[in-house]
Short mmCIF file of C-alpha atoms in Angstrom, two decimals:
data_model
loop_
_atom_site.label_atom_id
_atom_site.label_comp_id
_atom_site.label_asym_id
_atom_site.label_seq_id
_atom_site.Cartn_x
_atom_site.Cartn_y
_atom_site.Cartn_z
CA MET A 1 130.11 118.93 60.52
CA PRO A 2 127.96 121.74 61.28
CA ILE A 3 129.18 125.00 62.89
CA MET A 4 128.05 125.17 66.40
CA PHE A 5 126.96 128.42 68.23
CA ASN A 6 129.07 127.84 71.18
CA THR A 7 132.10 127.89 68.82
CA ILE A 8 131.00 131.25 67.69
CA LEU A 9 130.70 132.49 71.45
CA ARG A 10 134.01 131.14 72.47
CA GLY A 11 135.55 132.69 69.45
CA VAL A 12 134.60 136.15 70.60
CA GLY A 13 136.02 135.37 74.10
CA LEU A 14 132.66 134.84 75.97
CA PRO A 15 132.65 132.44 78.81
CA LEU A 16 129.74 130.05 78.24
CA ALA A 17 128.70 130.16 81.85
CA ASP A 18 127.96 134.04 81.35
CA VAL A 19 125.47 133.39 78.37
CA ARG A 20 121.94 132.30 78.48
CA LEU A 21 120.17 131.44 75.07
CA ILE A 22 116.81 133.15 74.72
CA ARG A 23 114.47 132.10 72.17
CA HIS A 24 111.17 134.47 71.77
CA LYS A 25 108.12 132.96 70.17
CA ASP A 26 105.25 133.76 72.59
CA LYS A 27 102.04 131.96 71.71
CA ARG A 28 100.16 134.81 73.60
CA ALA A 29 100.96 137.12 70.61
CA SER A 30 98.07 135.79 68.42
CA LYS A 31 96.06 138.75 69.78
CA GLY A 32 98.72 141.30 69.08
CA ARG A 33 102.09 141.39 67.42
CA SER A 34 104.68 138.58 67.68
CA PRO A 35 108.21 139.10 69.01
CA TYR A 36 109.54 138.89 65.49
CA GLU A 37 107.10 141.48 64.19
CA LEU A 38 108.01 143.85 67.05
CA TRP A 39 111.66 143.24 66.28
CA ARG A 40 111.15 143.78 62.49
CA ASP A 41 108.98 146.85 62.69
CA ASN A 42 109.50 148.44 66.11
CA ARG A 43 112.78 147.87 67.78
CA PRO A 44 111.98 150.01 70.86
CA GLN A 45 108.86 147.97 71.39
CA PHE A 46 110.79 144.69 71.14
CA GLU A 47 113.28 146.00 73.66
CA LEU A 48 110.41 146.81 75.94
CA TYR A 49 108.84 143.28 75.43
CA GLN A 50 111.93 141.35 76.45
CA SER A 51 112.89 143.65 79.33
CA SER A 52 110.01 142.38 81.17
CA GLN A 53 110.32 138.90 82.74
CA ARG A 54 108.54 136.74 85.07
CA ILE A 55 110.03 136.79 88.71
CA ASN A 56 110.42 133.01 88.67
CA ASN A 57 112.78 133.09 85.94
CA ARG A 58 115.21 135.58 87.78
CA SER A 59 117.92 132.88 88.71
CA LYS A 60 118.06 131.74 85.08
CA LEU A 61 118.25 135.11 83.65
CA SER A 62 120.47 137.15 85.73
CA VAL A 63 123.66 136.61 84.02
CA PRO A 64 125.87 139.24 82.08
CA TYR A 65 124.78 138.22 78.45
CA TRP A 66 121.70 136.90 76.68
CA ALA A 67 122.04 135.56 73.05
CA VAL A 68 118.57 136.32 71.85
CA PHE A 69 116.80 134.48 68.99
CA ILE A 70 113.35 135.08 67.72
CA VAL A 71 111.03 132.68 65.59
CA ASN A 72 110.40 134.37 62.27
CA LEU A 73 107.18 133.99 59.98
CA ASN A 74 108.67 130.69 58.47
CA ASP A 75 109.10 129.13 62.03
CA GLU A 76 112.85 129.49 61.64
CA THR A 77 115.06 130.30 64.87
CA MET A 78 116.86 133.48 63.90
CA PHE A 79 119.63 135.38 65.85
CA ALA A 80 118.48 138.84 67.04
CA GLY A 81 121.64 139.95 68.74
CA LEU A 82 123.93 139.58 71.90
CA TYR A 83 122.58 141.75 74.84
CA ARG A 84 124.48 142.83 78.00
CA VAL A 85 122.15 142.42 80.72
CA ASN A 86 121.38 144.32 84.13
CA TYR A 87 118.65 143.23 86.58
CA ARG A 88 117.19 146.45 87.88
CA GLY A 89 114.48 145.10 90.20
CA LEU A 90 110.62 144.74 90.07
CA TRP A 91 108.65 146.31 87.32
CA GLU A 92 108.45 150.03 88.39
CA GLN A 93 104.92 150.99 86.71
CA ASP A 94 101.88 149.84 84.83
CA THR A 95 102.86 149.64 81.11
CA PRO A 96 100.91 148.48 78.11
CA MET A 97 102.19 145.10 76.88
CA PRO A 98 103.67 145.63 73.35
CA HIS A 99 102.68 142.09 72.00
CA ILE A 100 99.16 141.82 73.48
CA GLU A 101 96.58 144.29 72.53
CA GLY A 102 94.95 145.81 75.44
CA ALA A 103 97.03 144.03 78.09
CA ILE A 104 98.82 145.67 80.94
CA GLU A 105 102.16 144.71 82.68
CA LYS A 106 101.30 145.77 86.26
CA ALA A 107 103.85 147.40 88.51
CA GLY A 108 105.63 144.91 90.75
CA SER A 109 104.28 141.80 88.99
CA CYS A 110 107.50 141.01 87.07
CA ASP A 111 111.27 141.74 86.83
CA GLY A 112 112.72 144.49 84.90
CA TYR A 113 116.01 144.32 82.90
CA ASP A 114 118.17 146.85 81.26
CA LEU A 115 119.34 145.35 78.05
CA THR A 116 122.02 146.85 75.81
CA LEU A 117 122.57 145.51 72.35
CA ASP A 118 126.26 144.58 72.21
CA GLY A 119 128.29 145.16 69.18
CA THR A 120 129.84 141.64 69.35
CA LEU A 121 128.09 139.38 66.73
CA SER A 122 126.37 142.41 65.28
CA ASP A 123 127.17 141.13 61.67
CA LEU A 124 125.28 138.03 62.23
CA VAL A 125 122.04 139.64 63.39
CA GLY A 126 118.94 138.64 61.14
CA LYS A 127 121.39 136.38 59.17
CA LEU A 128 122.27 133.33 61.53
CA PHE A 129 119.80 130.63 62.14
CA ILE A 130 120.05 127.67 64.50
CA ASP A 131 118.33 124.53 65.19
CA TRP A 132 116.76 125.12 68.69
CA GLY A 133 115.59 121.58 69.10
CA ALA A 134 112.56 119.61 68.25
CA GLY A 135 109.40 119.72 70.44
CA ALA A 136 108.37 122.25 73.13
CA LEU A 137 111.68 122.79 74.73
CA ALA A 138 112.41 125.77 77.22
CA TRP A 139 112.64 129.08 75.73
CA VAL A 140 115.63 129.99 78.03
CA GLN A 141 118.54 127.73 78.09
CA TYR A 142 122.09 127.56 79.44
CA ALA A 143 124.63 128.08 76.73
CA ALA A 144 127.15 125.86 78.69
CA ARG A 145 124.58 122.81 78.62
CA ASN A 146 123.12 123.34 75.24
CA ASP A 147 125.18 123.72 72.15
CA LYS A 148 123.02 124.64 69.09
CA ALA A 149 123.81 123.67 65.51
CA VAL A 150 124.02 126.55 63.15
CA THR A 151 121.77 125.72 60.08
CA GLU A 152 122.42 128.82 57.91
CA ILE A 153 124.12 131.99 57.75
CA ARG A 154 122.74 134.42 55.04
CA ALA A 155 124.53 137.22 53.39
CA THR A 156 121.69 139.67 54.15
CA PHE A 157 118.56 139.82 56.32
CA HIS A 158 115.44 139.25 54.06
CA GLU A 159 111.98 138.14 54.15
CA ASP A 160 110.20 136.02 51.32
CA SER A 161 109.46 138.02 48.39
CA PHE A 162 105.91 138.81 47.41
CA PRO A 163 104.82 135.73 45.36
CA GLY A 164 102.88 137.69 42.79
CA PHE A 165 99.11 138.19 42.75
CA LEU A 166 98.11 135.02 40.94
CA ASN A 167 100.42 132.90 43.12
CA PHE A 168 99.17 134.50 46.34
CA ILE A 169 97.47 132.18 48.72
CA GLU A 170 97.12 132.99 52.49
CA PRO A 171 94.86 132.46 55.39
CA LEU A 172 93.27 135.83 56.50
CA SER A 173 94.76 135.39 60.05
CA ARG A 174 98.11 136.09 58.55
CA LEU A 175 96.95 139.40 57.06
CA ASP A 176 98.58 141.75 59.77
CA LYS A 177 101.73 139.60 59.75
CA PHE A 178 102.73 140.16 56.12
CA PRO A 179 105.95 141.96 55.31
CA ARG A 180 105.50 145.58 54.41
CA THR A 181 106.43 145.07 50.70
CA TRP A 182 103.47 142.54 50.50
CA ILE A 183 101.06 145.10 52.07
CA THR A 184 102.03 147.66 49.81
CA ALA A 185 101.48 145.43 46.75
CA LEU A 186 98.09 144.33 48.02
CA THR A 187 97.02 147.80 48.85
CA ASN A 188 97.93 149.18 45.49
CA ALA A 189 96.01 146.63 43.50
CA ARG A 190 92.34 146.04 43.05
CA GLY A 191 90.27 143.21 41.36
CA VAL A 192 88.57 139.90 42.20
CA TYR A 193 89.33 137.65 45.02
CA LEU A 194 88.40 134.13 46.16
CA LEU A 195 87.63 133.13 49.93
CA THR A 196 87.38 129.44 50.64
CA CYS A 197 86.24 127.95 54.03
CA PRO A 198 88.47 125.13 55.34
CA LYS A 199 85.61 123.97 57.50
CA THR A 200 82.69 123.74 55.12
CA LYS A 201 84.58 123.85 51.76
CA GLU A 202 82.48 126.58 50.49
CA LEU A 203 83.69 129.45 48.57
CA TYR A 204 82.95 133.15 48.19
CA VAL A 205 83.88 135.55 45.18
CA GLY A 206 84.41 139.17 46.04
CA SER A 207 85.86 142.44 44.65
CA ALA A 208 88.19 144.99 45.82
CA THR A 209 87.38 148.31 44.60
CA GLY A 210 88.25 150.93 47.04
CA LYS A 211 91.32 153.11 47.45
CA ASP A 212 92.98 150.57 49.86
CA GLY A 213 92.66 147.47 47.35
CA PHE A 214 92.73 144.09 48.32
CA PHE A 215 94.55 144.60 51.67
CA GLY A 216 91.90 147.17 52.68
CA ARG A 217 88.95 145.07 51.70
CA TRP A 218 90.41 141.91 53.48
CA GLN A 219 90.74 143.97 56.76
CA ALA A 220 86.89 144.04 57.04
CA TYR A 221 86.84 140.17 57.20
CA VAL A 222 89.42 140.27 59.92
CA GLN A 223 87.54 142.73 61.97
CA THR A 224 84.02 141.42 61.59
CA GLY A 225 84.44 137.86 60.34
CA HIS A 226 82.21 138.36 57.42
CA GLY A 227 82.78 141.71 55.76
CA GLY A 228 79.19 142.40 55.51
CA ASN A 229 78.35 139.50 53.39
CA LEU A 230 74.92 137.53 54.10
CA GLY A 231 76.48 134.38 53.08
CA LEU A 232 79.40 134.60 55.41
CA LYS A 233 77.16 135.90 58.17
CA SER A 234 75.31 132.73 58.07
CA ARG A 235 78.39 130.57 58.88
CA LYS A 236 80.43 130.46 62.18
CA PRO A 237 83.58 132.63 61.96
CA SER A 238 86.26 130.75 60.09
CA ASP A 239 89.90 131.49 58.91
CA TYR A 240 89.25 131.84 55.33
CA GLN A 241 92.00 131.19 52.72
CA VAL A 242 92.10 134.11 50.40
CA SER A 243 93.61 134.15 46.73
CA ILE A 244 93.45 136.54 43.89
CA SER A 245 91.52 135.74 40.84
CA GLU A 246 92.25 138.56 38.72
CA VAL A 247 93.88 141.97 39.08
CA ALA A 248 92.34 145.13 37.49
CA GLY A 249 94.18 147.34 35.24
CA SER A 250 95.05 150.93 36.79
CA SER A 251 92.25 152.63 34.58
CA ALA A 252 89.69 150.05 35.42
CA THR A 253 86.32 151.62 36.94
CA VAL A 254 84.35 150.28 39.70
CA ASP A 255 81.88 148.96 37.10
CA ASP A 256 84.85 147.15 35.23
CA ILE A 257 85.71 145.28 38.46
CA LEU A 258 82.19 144.39 39.25
CA ALA A 259 81.78 142.91 35.80
CA MET A 260 85.04 140.88 36.36
CA GLU A 261 83.42 139.84 39.61
CA GLY A 262 80.16 138.73 38.03
CA ARG A 263 82.13 136.60 35.38
CA TRP A 264 84.14 134.74 38.19
CA GLN A 265 80.92 134.14 40.04
CA SER A 266 79.35 132.80 37.04
CA LYS A 267 82.62 130.54 36.37
CA LEU A 268 82.70 129.08 39.77
CA GLN A 269 78.93 129.16 40.25
CA SER A 270 79.54 130.66 43.77
CA LYS A 271 75.77 132.03 43.78
CA ASP A 272 74.27 128.55 43.51
CA MET A 273 76.93 126.28 44.99
CA GLY A 274 78.94 128.93 47.38
CA LEU A 275 78.29 131.95 49.53
CA ASN A 276 77.59 134.73 47.22
CA ARG A 277 74.09 135.80 48.55
CA ASN A 278 74.47 139.49 49.18
CA LEU A 279 73.16 141.62 46.49
CA ALA A 280 74.46 144.68 48.43
CA HIS A 281 77.97 143.56 48.73
CA ARG A 282 78.80 145.37 45.59
CA LEU A 283 78.88 148.74 47.66
CA LEU A 284 81.38 147.18 50.10
CA GLY A 285 84.43 146.96 47.83
#
């Protein structure tokens, strides 16, 4: 039999009627930072995010405790802490939304809550995972009516380890969602990479020669959709899959990396059968 989350709540003396189960995912965060990323990278911004709530949810949320969960990069529902809750009234002033770039939470447009992370269950934060339930279920639920099965309790909080350069395969849309350890590894390495288009099935071979390595070069694709390449400019924007073909040694020169790039273009025939058309792209690494 699985451990049930309500059993844990009862074990620390919390009346179930006083607890709401909160699950932060927020599809609007595709244009900013997800609740999980805020929690992982900037706790004050995460607290700001969840302290603002829609007015029509007031009757559900005005309880002594929130048991807060967030959806991580692997779509798992992870415990983020037990919070003591105090409703303080309508939002006082215009405030930038931490999870949506350029968006503003207008004064008076929502409810504000003072949230204090309770020490109770702190040893389970980032380690306990539950089954929230299949489908698009409500993000706020009554603990007394919804007992969740605990799927896993880990010894420590951790994210997936960097898979290694030759095993690395990701869509460009996830670039800014990578763990910091991944970003560091990709920033410190240069070499040859491969972009493949899921729509047209075409490929592009490129090189990263600059000081910010693979990560810095790929940012240009995220920002512009084409990174200055003629072949990619000729196609509609796409969420290219990116992988690493070859990593250059620390002593490799720009010319060495460009020679590596040329070999891969020949092997994959990316000039004849792919998207390598820009003779000037070598200056963009």
